[in-house]
């Protein structure tokens, strides 16, 4: 049985990461499930954290209710729903480690292309086009369902658009709030959510809300150029870690 001190330390840290992502730092959400994996299986950790995501989503939506890209959401939400549905259908046949490796490789490829573009010269922002949005939105929904790792696919689609930082953060927060709601029926159907965990969720939720507030304050304070440099560095570290975990498991 897991030591209670270790469990609550990991759980509170994971809840803070969840909240921070809702406050405008989407990449740190990918630290939540690995942190919980220190004290329980990854799927158990993901299921336990889903209600915490839902609670912090309410706060995140309120924060960014005026800062988001409507066009991106119109494109990405239906695509993400397709990805979540595919994840549900393939839940018994999907190798999470293969998904992690693919996401990591795509993330590194994207960053290499971004660096090449900088060396060649400044590129104009890309539009929020439907074909790319449908592809990456579906991937984001699927990987979010499998391992709460939808962030890299979202960034691959949205970063080239060079949105203002608050619009980028708000679009991410609202999109993944909707994806998390979509995940509830499949998670219940698969028996991943247990009502006995709600007491734990009630304890973790205030930490998630505090994390959302901290994330929002940091997002407002960080200069836009620095913000996106941090996002790209985090995407690099996360991509490398996803490959490492996928290959070593």
Backbone as CSV, one residue per row, in Angstrom:
resi,resn,N_x,N_y,N_z,CA_x,CA_y,CA_z,C_x,C_y,C_z
1,UNK,0.834,-1.188,0.000,0.000,0.000,0.000,0.884,1.259,0.000
2,UNK,0.536,2.275,-0.794,1.325,3.483,-0.924,1.346,4.258,0.383
3,UNK,2.527,4.775,0.740,2.648,5.597,1.936,1.751,6.824,1.787
4,UNK,0.887,7.120,2.780,-0.047,8.247,2.662,0.647,9.582,2.395
5,UNK,1.794,9.809,3.046,2.508,11.068,2.833,2.961,11.200,1.383
6,UNK,3.505,10.112,0.823,3.945,10.121,-0.567,2.763,10.321,-1.509
7,UNK,1.646,9.640,-1.203,0.463,9.761,-2.065,-0.030,11.196,-2.110
8,UNK,-0.209,11.818,-0.928,-0.771,13.162,-0.900,0.194,14.202,-1.455
9,UNK,1.488,13.970,-1.282,2.468,14.880,-1.883,2.358,14.846,-3.405
10,UNK,2.309,13.628,-3.959,2.188,13.486,-5.407,0.850,14.012,-5.909
11,UNK,-0.226,13.702,-5.174,-1.564,14.102,-5.614,-1.730,15.615,-5.602
12,UNK,-1.241,16.276,-4.552,-1.357,17.733,-4.474,-0.512,18.410,-5.549
13,UNK,0.675,17.859,-5.806,1.509,18.415,-6.877,0.820,18.247,-8.234
14,UNK,0.243,17.077,-8.476,-0.452,16.831,-9.738,-1.646,17.764,-9.894
15,UNK,-2.383,17.997,-8.803,-3.532,18.905,-8.855,-3.078,20.328,-9.164
16,UNK,-1.952,20.748,-8.607,-1.410,22.075,-8.899,-1.053,22.194,-10.378
17,UNK,-0.449,21.143,-10.939,-0.107,21.151,-12.364,-1.366,21.242,-13.223
18,UNK,-2.396,20.505,-12.837,-3.664,20.559,-13.564,-4.205,21.993,-13.568
19,UNK,-4.236,22.614,-12.391,-4.742,23.974,-12.293,-3.894,24.965,-13.054
20,UNK,-2.571,24.825,-12.967,-1.682,25.729,-13.685,-1.923,25.708,-15.176
21,UNK,-2.261,24.551,-15.700,-2.545,24.445,-17.136,-3.813,25.205,-17.490
22,UNK,-4.782,25.228,-16.594,-6.028,25.945,-16.848,-5.844,27.450,-16.710
23,UNK,-4.816,27.860,-15.973,-4.546,29.275,-15.819,-3.786,29.879,-16.976
24,UNK,-3.326,29.042,-17.924,-2.634,29.579,-19.088,-1.312,28.933,-19.393
25,UNK,-0.923,27.900,-18.647,0.332,27.192,-18.892,0.017,25.750,-19.287
26,UNK,-0.538,25.534,-20.500,-1.081,24.225,-20.856,-0.081,23.083,-20.820
27,UNK,1.200,23.389,-21.059,2.165,22.301,-21.154,2.387,21.593,-19.823
28,UNK,2.218,22.294,-18.690,2.528,21.639,-17.416,1.476,20.602,-17.031
29,UNK,0.332,20.594,-17.732,-0.662,19.552,-17.459,-0.086,18.171,-17.711
30,UNK,0.873,18.086,-18.639,1.451,16.787,-18.968,2.337,16.247,-17.847
31,UNK,2.579,17.057,-16.825,3.317,16.565,-15.659,2.400,15.873,-14.664
32,UNK,1.085,16.056,-14.812,0.156,15.582,-13.778,0.092,14.063,-13.710
33,UNK,-0.174,13.399,-14.827,-0.301,11.940,-14.811,1.032,11.262,-14.473
34,UNK,2.182,11.712,-15.046,3.450,11.110,-14.613,3.700,11.258,-13.119
35,UNK,3.288,12.385,-12.539,3.462,12.561,-11.093,2.613,11.552,-10.321
36,UNK,1.353,11.384,-10.735,0.495,10.402,-10.075,0.985,8.978,-10.299
37,UNK,1.698,8.768,-11.410,2.214,7.421,-11.705,3.272,6.984,-10.705
38,UNK,3.775,7.921,-9.908,4.721,7.558,-8.859,4.056,6.760,-7.749
39,UNK,2.731,6.899,-7.617,2.037,6.269,-6.493,0.912,5.331,-6.934
40,UNK,0.613,5.275,-8.227,-0.426,4.368,-8.727,-0.233,4.168,-10.219
41,UNK,-1.018,3.279,-10.811,-0.893,3.026,-12.242,-1.306,4.278,-13.024
42,UNK,-0.735,4.481,-14.236,-1.070,5.673,-15.019,-2.568,5.828,-15.292
43,UNK,-3.251,4.743,-15.615,-4.680,4.844,-15.909,-5.477,5.205,-14.670
44,UNK,-5.104,4.652,-13.509,-5.765,5.027,-12.262,-5.542,6.501,-11.950
45,UNK,-4.300,6.954,-12.183,-3.992,8.353,-11.936,-4.771,9.279,-12.860
46,UNK,-4.873,8.898,-14.128,-5.623,9.711,-15.089,-7.098,9.781,-14.706
47,UNK,-7.657,8.652,-14.293,-9.069,8.617,-13.906,-9.319,9.439,-12.646
48,UNK,-8.402,9.353,-11.685,-8.568,10.121,-10.446,-8.505,11.620,-10.718
49,UNK,-7.651,12.021,-11.657,-7.455,13.439,-11.922,-8.538,14.045,-12.808
50,UNK,-9.277,13.227,-13.545,-10.274,13.793,-14.459,-11.279,14.697,-13.740
51,UNK,-11.864,14.293,-12.597,-12.770,15.226,-11.899,-12.073,16.504,-11.442
52,UNK,-10.781,16.409,-11.095,-10.027,17.600,-10.707,-9.889,18.528,-11.911
53,UNK,-9.645,17.950,-13.079,-9.624,18.744,-14.313,-10.952,19.468,-14.491
54,UNK,-12.045,18.751,-14.287,-13.362,19.333,-14.520,-13.632,20.517,-13.585
55,UNK,-13.222,20.380,-12.324,-13.418,21.477,-11.372,-12.590,22.691,-11.783
56,UNK,-11.321,22.467,-12.097,-10.451,23.589,-12.470,-10.836,24.170,-13.829
57,UNK,-11.475,23.349,-14.684,-11.943,23.846,-15.981,-12.928,24.997,-15.803
58,UNK,-13.794,24.892,-14.795,-14.791,25.948,-14.551,-14.089,27.271,-14.278
59,UNK,-13.077,27.224,-13.446,-12.316,28.431,-13.118,-11.568,28.941,-14.339
60,UNK,-10.967,28.016,-15.110,-10.221,28.414,-16.297,-11.101,29.069,-17.345
61,UNK,-12.299,28.523,-17.560,-13.225,29.109,-18.536,-13.632,30.511,-18.098
62,UNK,-13.865,30.692,-16.813,-14.235,32.019,-16.308,-13.096,33.016,-16.536
63,UNK,-11.856,32.587,-16.302,-10.708,33.468,-16.481,-10.594,33.934,-17.935
64,UNK,-10.761,32.995,-18.859,-10.503,33.281,-20.276,-11.786,33.430,-21.090
65,UNK,-12.861,33.794,-20.440,-14.142,33.880,-21.148,-14.139,34.952,-22.246
66,UNK,-13.192,35.902,-22.201,-13.115,36.944,-23.217,-11.873,36.812,-24.105
67,UNK,-11.041,35.783,-23.860,-9.767,35.663,-24.593,-9.646,34.273,-25.207
68,UNK,-10.140,34.123,-26.409,-10.020,32.846,-27.111,-10.271,33.068,-28.595
69,UNK,-9.849,32.074,-29.387,-10.057,32.129,-30.830,-11.305,31.321,-31.177
70,UNK,-12.359,32.018,-31.528,-13.617,31.336,-31.846,-13.459,30.394,-33.037
71,UNK,-12.742,30.845,-34.073,-12.581,30.017,-35.269,-11.852,28.717,-34.941
72,UNK,-10.795,28.815,-34.141,-10.069,27.598,-33.774,-10.964,26.625,-33.021
73,UNK,-11.764,27.131,-32.105,-12.640,26.242,-31.332,-13.688,25.587,-32.228
74,UNK,-14.225,26.347,-33.172,-15.223,25.787,-34.096,-14.625,24.639,-34.898
75,UNK,-13.360,24.754,-35.259,-12.689,23.700,-36.031,-12.279,22.533,-35.135
76,UNK,-11.707,22.846,-33.983,-11.062,21.822,-33.162,-12.035,20.987,-32.333
77,UNK,-13.125,21.571,-31.863,-14.029,20.830,-30.983,-14.648,19.609,-31.676
78,UNK,-15.236,19.746,-32.885,-15.769,18.539,-33.545,-14.676,17.521,-33.848
79,UNK,-13.487,18.014,-34.232,-12.383,17.095,-34.516,-11.970,16.342,-33.256
80,UNK,-11.887,17.059,-32.127,-11.516,16.416,-30.867,-12.555,15.385,-30.445
81,UNK,-13.828,15.675,-30.688,-14.887,14.711,-30.360,-14.683,13.406,-31.126
82,UNK,-14.265,13.516,-32.378,-13.966,12.323,-33.168,-12.815,11.546,-32.551
83,UNK,-11.787,12.271,-32.103,-10.638,11.613,-31.480,-10.997,10.926,-30.174
84,UNK,-11.823,11.572,-29.352,-12.260,10.960,-28.091,-13.066,9.699,-28.369
85,UNK,-13.953,9.764,-29.357,-14.764,8.593,-29.705,-13.880,7.445,-30.184
86,UNK,-12.864,7.775,-30.988,-11.931,6.742,-31.455,-11.171,6.129,-30.288
87,UNK,-10.780,6.977,-29.323,-10.087,6.458,-28.147,-10.952,5.504,-27.351
88,UNK,-12.240,5.811,-27.259,-13.175,4.934,-26.558,-13.298,3.591,-27.280
89,UNK,-13.463,3.644,-28.594,-13.618,2.412,-29.360,-12.378,1.533,-29.288
90,UNK,-11.212,2.173,-29.248,-9.952,1.429,-29.294,-9.320,1.263,-27.922
91,UNK,-10.087,1.552,-26.864,-9.518,1.557,-25.512,-8.835,0.244,-25.157
92,UNK,-9.400,-0.868,-25.602,-8.820,-2.159,-25.246,-7.661,-2.569,-26.117
93,UNK,-7.468,-1.890,-27.248,-6.444,-2.294,-28.213,-5.324,-1.274,-28.377
94,UNK,-5.419,-0.147,-27.702,-4.446,0.922,-27.889,-3.258,0.738,-26.954
95,UNK,-2.071,0.761,-27.535,-0.846,0.716,-26.743,-0.457,2.153,-26.417
96,UNK,-0.611,2.535,-25.151,-0.327,3.913,-24.749,1.114,4.305,-25.053
97,UNK,2.031,3.344,-24.953,3.439,3.674,-25.167,3.726,4.001,-26.630
98,UNK,3.054,3.328,-27.543,3.203,3.655,-28.961,2.691,5.063,-29.223
99,UNK,1.547,5.395,-28.614,0.994,6.744,-28.769,1.972,7.783,-28.235
100,UNK,2.575,7.520,-27.076,3.530,8.462,-26.497,4.717,8.699,-27.432
101,UNK,5.250,7.622,-28.010,6.401,7.752,-28.909,6.037,8.561,-30.152
102,UNK,4.859,8.297,-30.710,4.428,9.033,-31.905,4.279,10.522,-31.595
103,UNK,3.623,10.840,-30.465,3.447,12.246,-30.087,4.807,12.920,-29.903
104,UNK,5.716,12.246,-29.226,7.036,12.814,-28.997,7.794,13.078,-30.286
105,UNK,7.735,12.138,-31.231,8.437,12.302,-32.512,7.845,13.449,-33.326
106,UNK,6.529,13.555,-33.314,5.882,14.650,-34.041,6.258,15.992,-33.421
107,UNK,6.285,16.050,-32.097,6.658,17.285,-31.419,8.070,17.723,-31.762
108,UNK,9.028,16.791,-31.769,10.410,17.133,-32.105,10.547,17.553,-33.566
109,UNK,9.798,16.895,-34.444,9.818,17.272,-35.860,9.313,18.694,-36.046
110,UNK,8.232,19.007,-35.354,7.668,20.353,-35.444,8.669,21.403,-34.970
111,UNK,9.327,21.140,-33.849,10.284,22.111,-33.316,11.471,22.278,-34.254
112,UNK,11.903,21.191,-34.885,12.991,21.286,-35.857,12.582,22.152,-37.047
113,UNK,11.336,22.002,-37.495,10.839,22.816,-38.602,10.738,24.285,-38.198
114,UNK,10.318,24.555,-36.955,10.240,25.932,-36.465,11.628,26.574,-36.444
115,UNK,12.621,25.809,-35.979,13.979,26.340,-35.922,14.515,26.609,-37.325
116,UNK,14.229,25.725,-38.262,14.661,25.912,-39.653,14.026,27.168,-40.236
117,UNK,12.751,27.396,-39.917,12.062,28.580,-40.419,12.703,29.853,-39.875
118,UNK,13.127,29.825,-38.615,13.776,30.997,-38.024,15.107,31.288,-38.715
119,UNK,15.830,30.233,-39.081,17.119,30.411,-39.730,16.942,30.967,-41.142
120,UNK,15.879,30.545,-41.818,15.629,31.018,-43.175,15.122,32.453,-43.154
121,UNK,14.281,32.760,-42.195,13.696,34.095,-42.120,12.337,34.032,-41.470
122,UNK,11.809,35.180,-41.127,10.521,35.248,-40.432,9.402,34.791,-41.347
123,UNK,8.553,33.926,-40.834,7.406,33.451,-41.595,6.158,34.182,-41.147
124,UNK,5.258,34.376,-42.084,3.983,34.981,-41.743,3.132,33.984,-40.958
125,UNK,2.258,34.470,-40.087,1.378,33.552,-39.347,0.526,32.717,-40.290
126,UNK,0.368,31.440,-39.947,-0.490,30.565,-40.744,-1.941,30.728,-40.297
127,UNK,-2.887,30.570,-41.211,-4.296,30.699,-40.825,-4.790,29.469,-40.086
128,UNK,-5.920,29.607,-39.423,-6.575,28.475,-38.754,-7.364,27.713,-39.815
129,UNK,-6.649,26.874,-40.576,-7.302,26.199,-41.698,-7.977,24.910,-41.249
130,UNK,-9.029,24.545,-41.952,-9.855,23.397,-41.563,-9.132,22.060,-41.711
131,UNK,-8.451,21.757,-42.834,-7.834,20.425,-42.963,-6.851,20.107,-41.845
132,UNK,-5.916,21.034,-41.567,-4.952,20.795,-40.498,-5.643,20.743,-39.139
133,UNK,-6.644,21.586,-38.951,-7.362,21.600,-37.681,-8.079,20.290,-37.405
134,UNK,-8.672,19.712,-38.439,-9.369,18.440,-38.262,-8.390,17.322,-37.904
135,UNK,-7.222,17.339,-38.551,-6.223,16.297,-38.276,-5.693,16.425,-36.848
136,UNK,-5.172,17.609,-36.513,-4.541,17.770,-35.201,-5.562,17.809,-34.076
137,UNK,-6.765,18.295,-34.362,-7.812,18.248,-33.353,-8.194,16.814,-33.006
138,UNK,-8.281,15.954,-34.014,-8.587,14.536,-33.772,-7.481,13.870,-32.975
139,UNK,-6.226,14.157,-33.348,-5.095,13.587,-32.611,-5.099,14.070,-31.168
140,UNK,-5.410,15.336,-30.974,-5.438,15.891,-29.629,-6.515,15.227,-28.777
141,UNK,-7.703,15.026,-29.346,-8.768,14.358,-28.616,-8.413,12.929,-28.269
142,UNK,-7.808,12.226,-29.228,-7.447,10.816,-29.009,-6.375,10.681,-27.928
143,UNK,-5.299,11.486,-28.052,-4.206,11.358,-27.086,-4.611,11.875,-25.709
144,UNK,-5.529,12.835,-25.671,-6.042,13.282,-24.377,-6.833,12.171,-23.703
145,UNK,-7.610,11.439,-24.487,-8.385,10.333,-23.928,-7.463,9.236,-23.399
146,UNK,-6.434,8.915,-24.166,-5.562,7.786,-23.825,-4.675,8.103,-22.633
147,UNK,-4.083,9.304,-22.600,-3.105,9.578,-21.540,-3.059,11.042,-21.116
148,UNK,-4.160,11.788,-21.282,-4.176,13.215,-20.942,-2.999,13.944,-21.584
149,UNK,-2.656,13.584,-22.809,-1.494,14.174,-23.485,-1.908,14.833,-24.790
150,UNK,-2.976,15.618,-24.740,-3.457,16.268,-25.957,-2.749,17.565,-26.283
151,UNK,-1.954,18.095,-25.353,-1.316,19.387,-25.539,-0.393,19.509,-26.738
152,UNK,0.548,18.563,-26.946,1.458,18.703,-28.085,0.746,18.816,-29.433
153,UNK,-0.273,18.022,-29.671,-0.985,18.105,-30.947,-1.665,19.461,-31.104
154,UNK,-2.248,19.973,-30.027,-2.849,21.308,-30.067,-1.807,22.364,-30.416
155,UNK,-0.642,22.284,-29.790,0.406,23.264,-30.048,0.921,23.179,-31.479
156,UNK,1.022,21.967,-32.014,1.482,21.797,-33.380,0.592,22.538,-34.369
157,UNK,-0.688,22.593,-34.068,-1.637,23.274,-34.947,-1.692,24.778,-34.692
158,UNK,-1.665,25.184,-33.423,-1.948,26.578,-33.084,-0.692,27.454,-33.052
159,UNK,0.452,26.936,-32.629,1.649,27.770,-32.524,2.001,28.488,-33.830
160,UNK,1.912,27.837,-35.008,2.249,28.555,-36.249,1.327,29.730,-36.553
161,UNK,0.187,29.807,-35.882,-0.732,30.928,-36.114,-0.263,32.209,-35.413
162,UNK,0.681,32.067,-34.470,1.244,33.217,-33.751,0.147,34.067,-33.093
163,UNK,-0.755,33.387,-32.391,-1.817,34.100,-31.672,-1.230,34.900,-30.513
164,UNK,-1.907,35.962,-30.094,-1.513,36.623,-28.841,-1.529,35.614,-27.691
165,UNK,-0.654,35.809,-26.712,-0.460,34.783,-25.688,-1.736,34.479,-24.912
166,UNK,-2.530,35.486,-24.567,-3.750,35.228,-23.803,-4.788,34.505,-24.649
167,UNK,-4.851,34.814,-25.943,-5.769,34.107,-26.830,-5.339,32.654,-26.993
168,UNK,-4.019,32.427,-27.116,-3.488,31.061,-27.185,-3.864,30.281,-25.928
169,UNK,-3.602,30.882,-24.767,-3.887,30.206,-23.497,-5.378,29.964,-23.319
170,UNK,-6.203,30.958,-23.659,-7.647,30.806,-23.506,-8.228,29.751,-24.423
171,UNK,-7.742,29.711,-25.656,-8.223,28.693,-26.607,-7.892,27.297,-26.103
172,UNK,-6.673,27.127,-25.599,-6.263,25.835,-25.052,-7.119,25.448,-23.844
173,UNK,-7.324,26.387,-22.926,-8.088,26.108,-21.706,-9.523,25.694,-22.035
174,UNK,-10.178,26.441,-22.915,-11.576,26.149,-23.240,-11.692,24.854,-24.026
175,UNK,-10.789,24.630,-24.981,-10.840,23.392,-25.768,-10.731,22.170,-24.869
176,UNK,-9.741,22.160,-23.983,-9.529,20.961,-23.172,-10.570,20.826,-22.066
177,UNK,-11.198,21.922,-21.674,-12.338,21.805,-20.761,-13.467,21.029,-21.437
178,UNK,-13.722,21.340,-22.695,-14.778,20.643,-23.438,-14.389,19.195,-23.689
179,UNK,-13.119,18.953,-24.020,-12.655,17.579,-24.221,-12.825,16.771,-22.939
180,UNK,-12.515,17.360,-21.792,-12.646,16.634,-20.524,-14.089,16.242,-20.240
181,UNK,-15.032,17.116,-20.573,-16.445,16.764,-20.422,-16.793,15.605,-21.348
182,UNK,-16.276,15.631,-22.565,-16.518,14.540,-23.519,-16.001,13.202,-22.985
183,UNK,-14.947,13.237,-22.183,-14.316,12.007,-21.716,-15.074,11.337,-20.571
184,UNK,-15.976,12.067,-19.914,-16.648,11.514,-18.740,-17.482,10.273,-19.078
185,UNK,-18.400,10.309,-20.068,-19.200,9.102,-20.350,-18.349,7.873,-20.701
186,UNK,-17.324,8.004,-21.585,-16.498,6.824,-21.856,-15.753,6.315,-20.629
187,UNK,-15.224,7.222,-19.809,-14.507,6.792,-18.613,-15.445,6.056,-17.654
188,UNK,-16.670,6.553,-17.524,-17.646,5.861,-16.683,-17.997,4.502,-17.262
189,UNK,-18.196,4.442,-18.578,-18.560,3.184,-19.226,-17.455,2.146,-19.081
190,UNK,-16.210,2.599,-19.084,-15.069,1.687,-18.950,-14.741,1.364,-17.494
191,UNK,-15.489,1.973,-16.553,-15.272,1.694,-15.135,-14.018,2.314,-14.566
192,UNK,-13.542,3.407,-15.191,-12.300,4.036,-14.738,-12.525,5.029,-13.602
193,UNK,-13.741,5.577,-13.501,-14.050,6.543,-12.445,-14.845,5.853,-11.351
194,UNK,-14.372,5.954,-10.119,-15.054,5.366,-8.976,-15.559,6.488,-8.075
195,UNK,-16.828,6.400,-7.695,-17.421,7.474,-6.893,-16.760,7.606,-5.534
196,UNK,-16.108,6.551,-5.065,-15.412,6.626,-3.786,-14.226,7.575,-3.803
197,UNK,-13.765,7.947,-5.010,-12.633,8.855,-5.113,-13.027,10.317,-4.933
198,UNK,-14.327,10.605,-4.846,-14.762,11.996,-4.806,-14.268,12.729,-3.563
199,UNK,-14.085,12.016,-2.445,-13.540,12.664,-1.244,-12.135,13.166,-1.530
200,UNK,-11.341,12.361,-2.198,-9.990,12.784,-2.571,-10.042,13.970,-3.522
201,UNK,-10.974,13.915,-4.482,-11.132,15.004,-5.442,-11.478,16.308,-4.721
202,UNK,-12.351,16.225,-3.701,-12.740,17.420,-2.947,-11.549,18.048,-2.239
203,UNK,-10.605,17.229,-1.819,-9.408,17.745,-1.148,-8.444,18.357,-2.162
204,UNK,-8.343,17.757,-3.348,-7.382,18.210,-4.353,-7.866,19.438,-5.126
205,UNK,-9.171,19.615,-5.228,-9.711,20.692,-6.076,-9.250,22.093,-5.660
206,UNK,-9.220,22.442,-4.350,-8.711,23.782,-3.999,-7.275,24.017,-4.466
207,UNK,-6.439,22.986,-4.424,-5.075,23.129,-4.916,-5.069,23.390,-6.423
208,UNK,-5.979,22.735,-7.150,-6.070,22.958,-8.593,-6.505,24.387,-8.896
209,UNK,-7.461,24.906,-8.133,-7.915,26.280,-8.341,-6.789,27.264,-8.022
210,UNK,-6.036,26.989,-6.962,-4.879,27.831,-6.647,-3.862,27.786,-7.786
211,UNK,-3.630,26.608,-8.344,-2.717,26.484,-9.472,-3.190,27.271,-10.682
212,UNK,-4.507,27.294,-10.904,-5.065,28.063,-12.023,-4.801,29.552,-11.831
213,UNK,-4.961,30.020,-10.602,-4.699,31.439,-10.319,-3.220,31.774,-10.550
214,UNK,-2.330,30.910,-10.068,-0.884,31.133,-10.255,-0.541,31.121,-11.747
215,UNK,-1.097,30.148,-12.479,-0.824,30.057,-13.911,-1.282,31.297,-14.655
216,UNK,-2.451,31.813,-14.280,-2.983,33.012,-14.940,-2.098,34.225,-14.658
217,UNK,-1.676,34.383,-13.414,-0.819,35.518,-13.071,0.503,35.448,-13.821
218,UNK,1.087,34.260,-13.906,2.356,34.107,-14.622,2.184,34.397,-16.109
219,UNK,1.059,33.944,-16.679,0.807,34.176,-18.103,0.708,35.661,-18.404
220,UNK,0.075,36.411,-17.531,-0.063,37.854,-17.741,1.271,38.583,-17.568
221,UNK,2.124,38.085,-16.683,3.376,38.766,-16.384,4.476,38.474,-17.405
222,UNK,4.479,37.266,-17.975,5.554,36.875,-18.882,5.385,37.586,-20.222
223,UNK,6.437,38.231,-20.766,6.352,38.836,-22.101,5.986,37.792,-23.157
224,UNK,5.297,38.248,-24.223,4.777,37.310,-25.209,5.883,36.470,-25.853
225,UNK,6.989,37.090,-26.260,8.078,36.337,-26.884,8.623,35.286,-25.924
226,UNK,8.826,35.695,-24.674,9.318,34.760,-23.663,8.314,33.637,-23.433
227,UNK,7.020,33.985,-23.426,5.967,32.991,-23.211,6.078,31.859,-24.224
228,UNK,6.228,32.198,-25.501,6.252,31.158,-26.526,7.589,30.416,-26.564
229,UNK,8.666,31.079,-26.153,9.930,30.361,-26.014,9.801,29.297,-24.930
230,UNK,9.150,29.682,-23.811,8.924,28.720,-22.724,8.049,27.571,-23.208
231,UNK,6.997,27.883,-23.993,6.117,26.837,-24.527,6.906,25.863,-25.395
232,UNK,7.793,26.388,-26.247,8.556,25.519,-27.139,9.571,24.686,-26.368
233,UNK,10.222,25.275,-25.362,11.151,24.499,-24.536,10.410,23.384,-23.816
234,UNK,9.234,23.724,-23.272,8.443,22.713,-22.574,8.001,21.613,-23.538
235,UNK,7.617,22.000,-24.765,7.224,20.998,-25.750,8.391,20.066,-26.065
236,UNK,9.610,20.620,-26.157,10.791,19.795,-26.405,11.012,18.800,-25.266
237,UNK,10.989,19.302,-24.027,11.225,18.428,-22.876,10.151,17.356,-22.753
238,UNK,8.901,17.748,-22.988,7.805,16.795,-22.893,7.910,15.744,-23.990
239,UNK,8.258,16.171,-25.208,8.373,15.235,-26.329,9.470,14.205,-26.051
240,UNK,10.619,14.682,-25.563,11.703,13.762,-25.231,11.282,12.794,-24.133
241,UNK,10.580,13.318,-23.117,10.132,12.453,-22.024,9.110,11.426,-22.486
242,UNK,8.196,11.851,-23.383,7.206,10.900,-23.903,7.889,9.762,-24.656
243,UNK,8.910,10.089,-25.455,9.648,9.046,-26.175,10.358,8.134,-25.194
244,UNK,10.988,8.729,-24.183,11.716,7.929,-23.189,10.786,6.967,-22.461
245,UNK,9.653,7.489,-22.001,8.697,6.640,-21.272,8.132,5.570,-22.190
246,UNK,7.799,5.943,-23.431,7.218,4.982,-24.368,8.163,3.846,-24.707
247,UNK,9.456,4.160,-24.844,10.425,3.136,-25.212,10.866,2.278,-24.031
248,UNK,10.809,2.857,-22.830,11.326,2.129,-21.660,10.243,1.287,-20.971
249,UNK,8.967,1.513,-21.297,7.881,0.796,-20.607,7.590,-0.538,-21.282
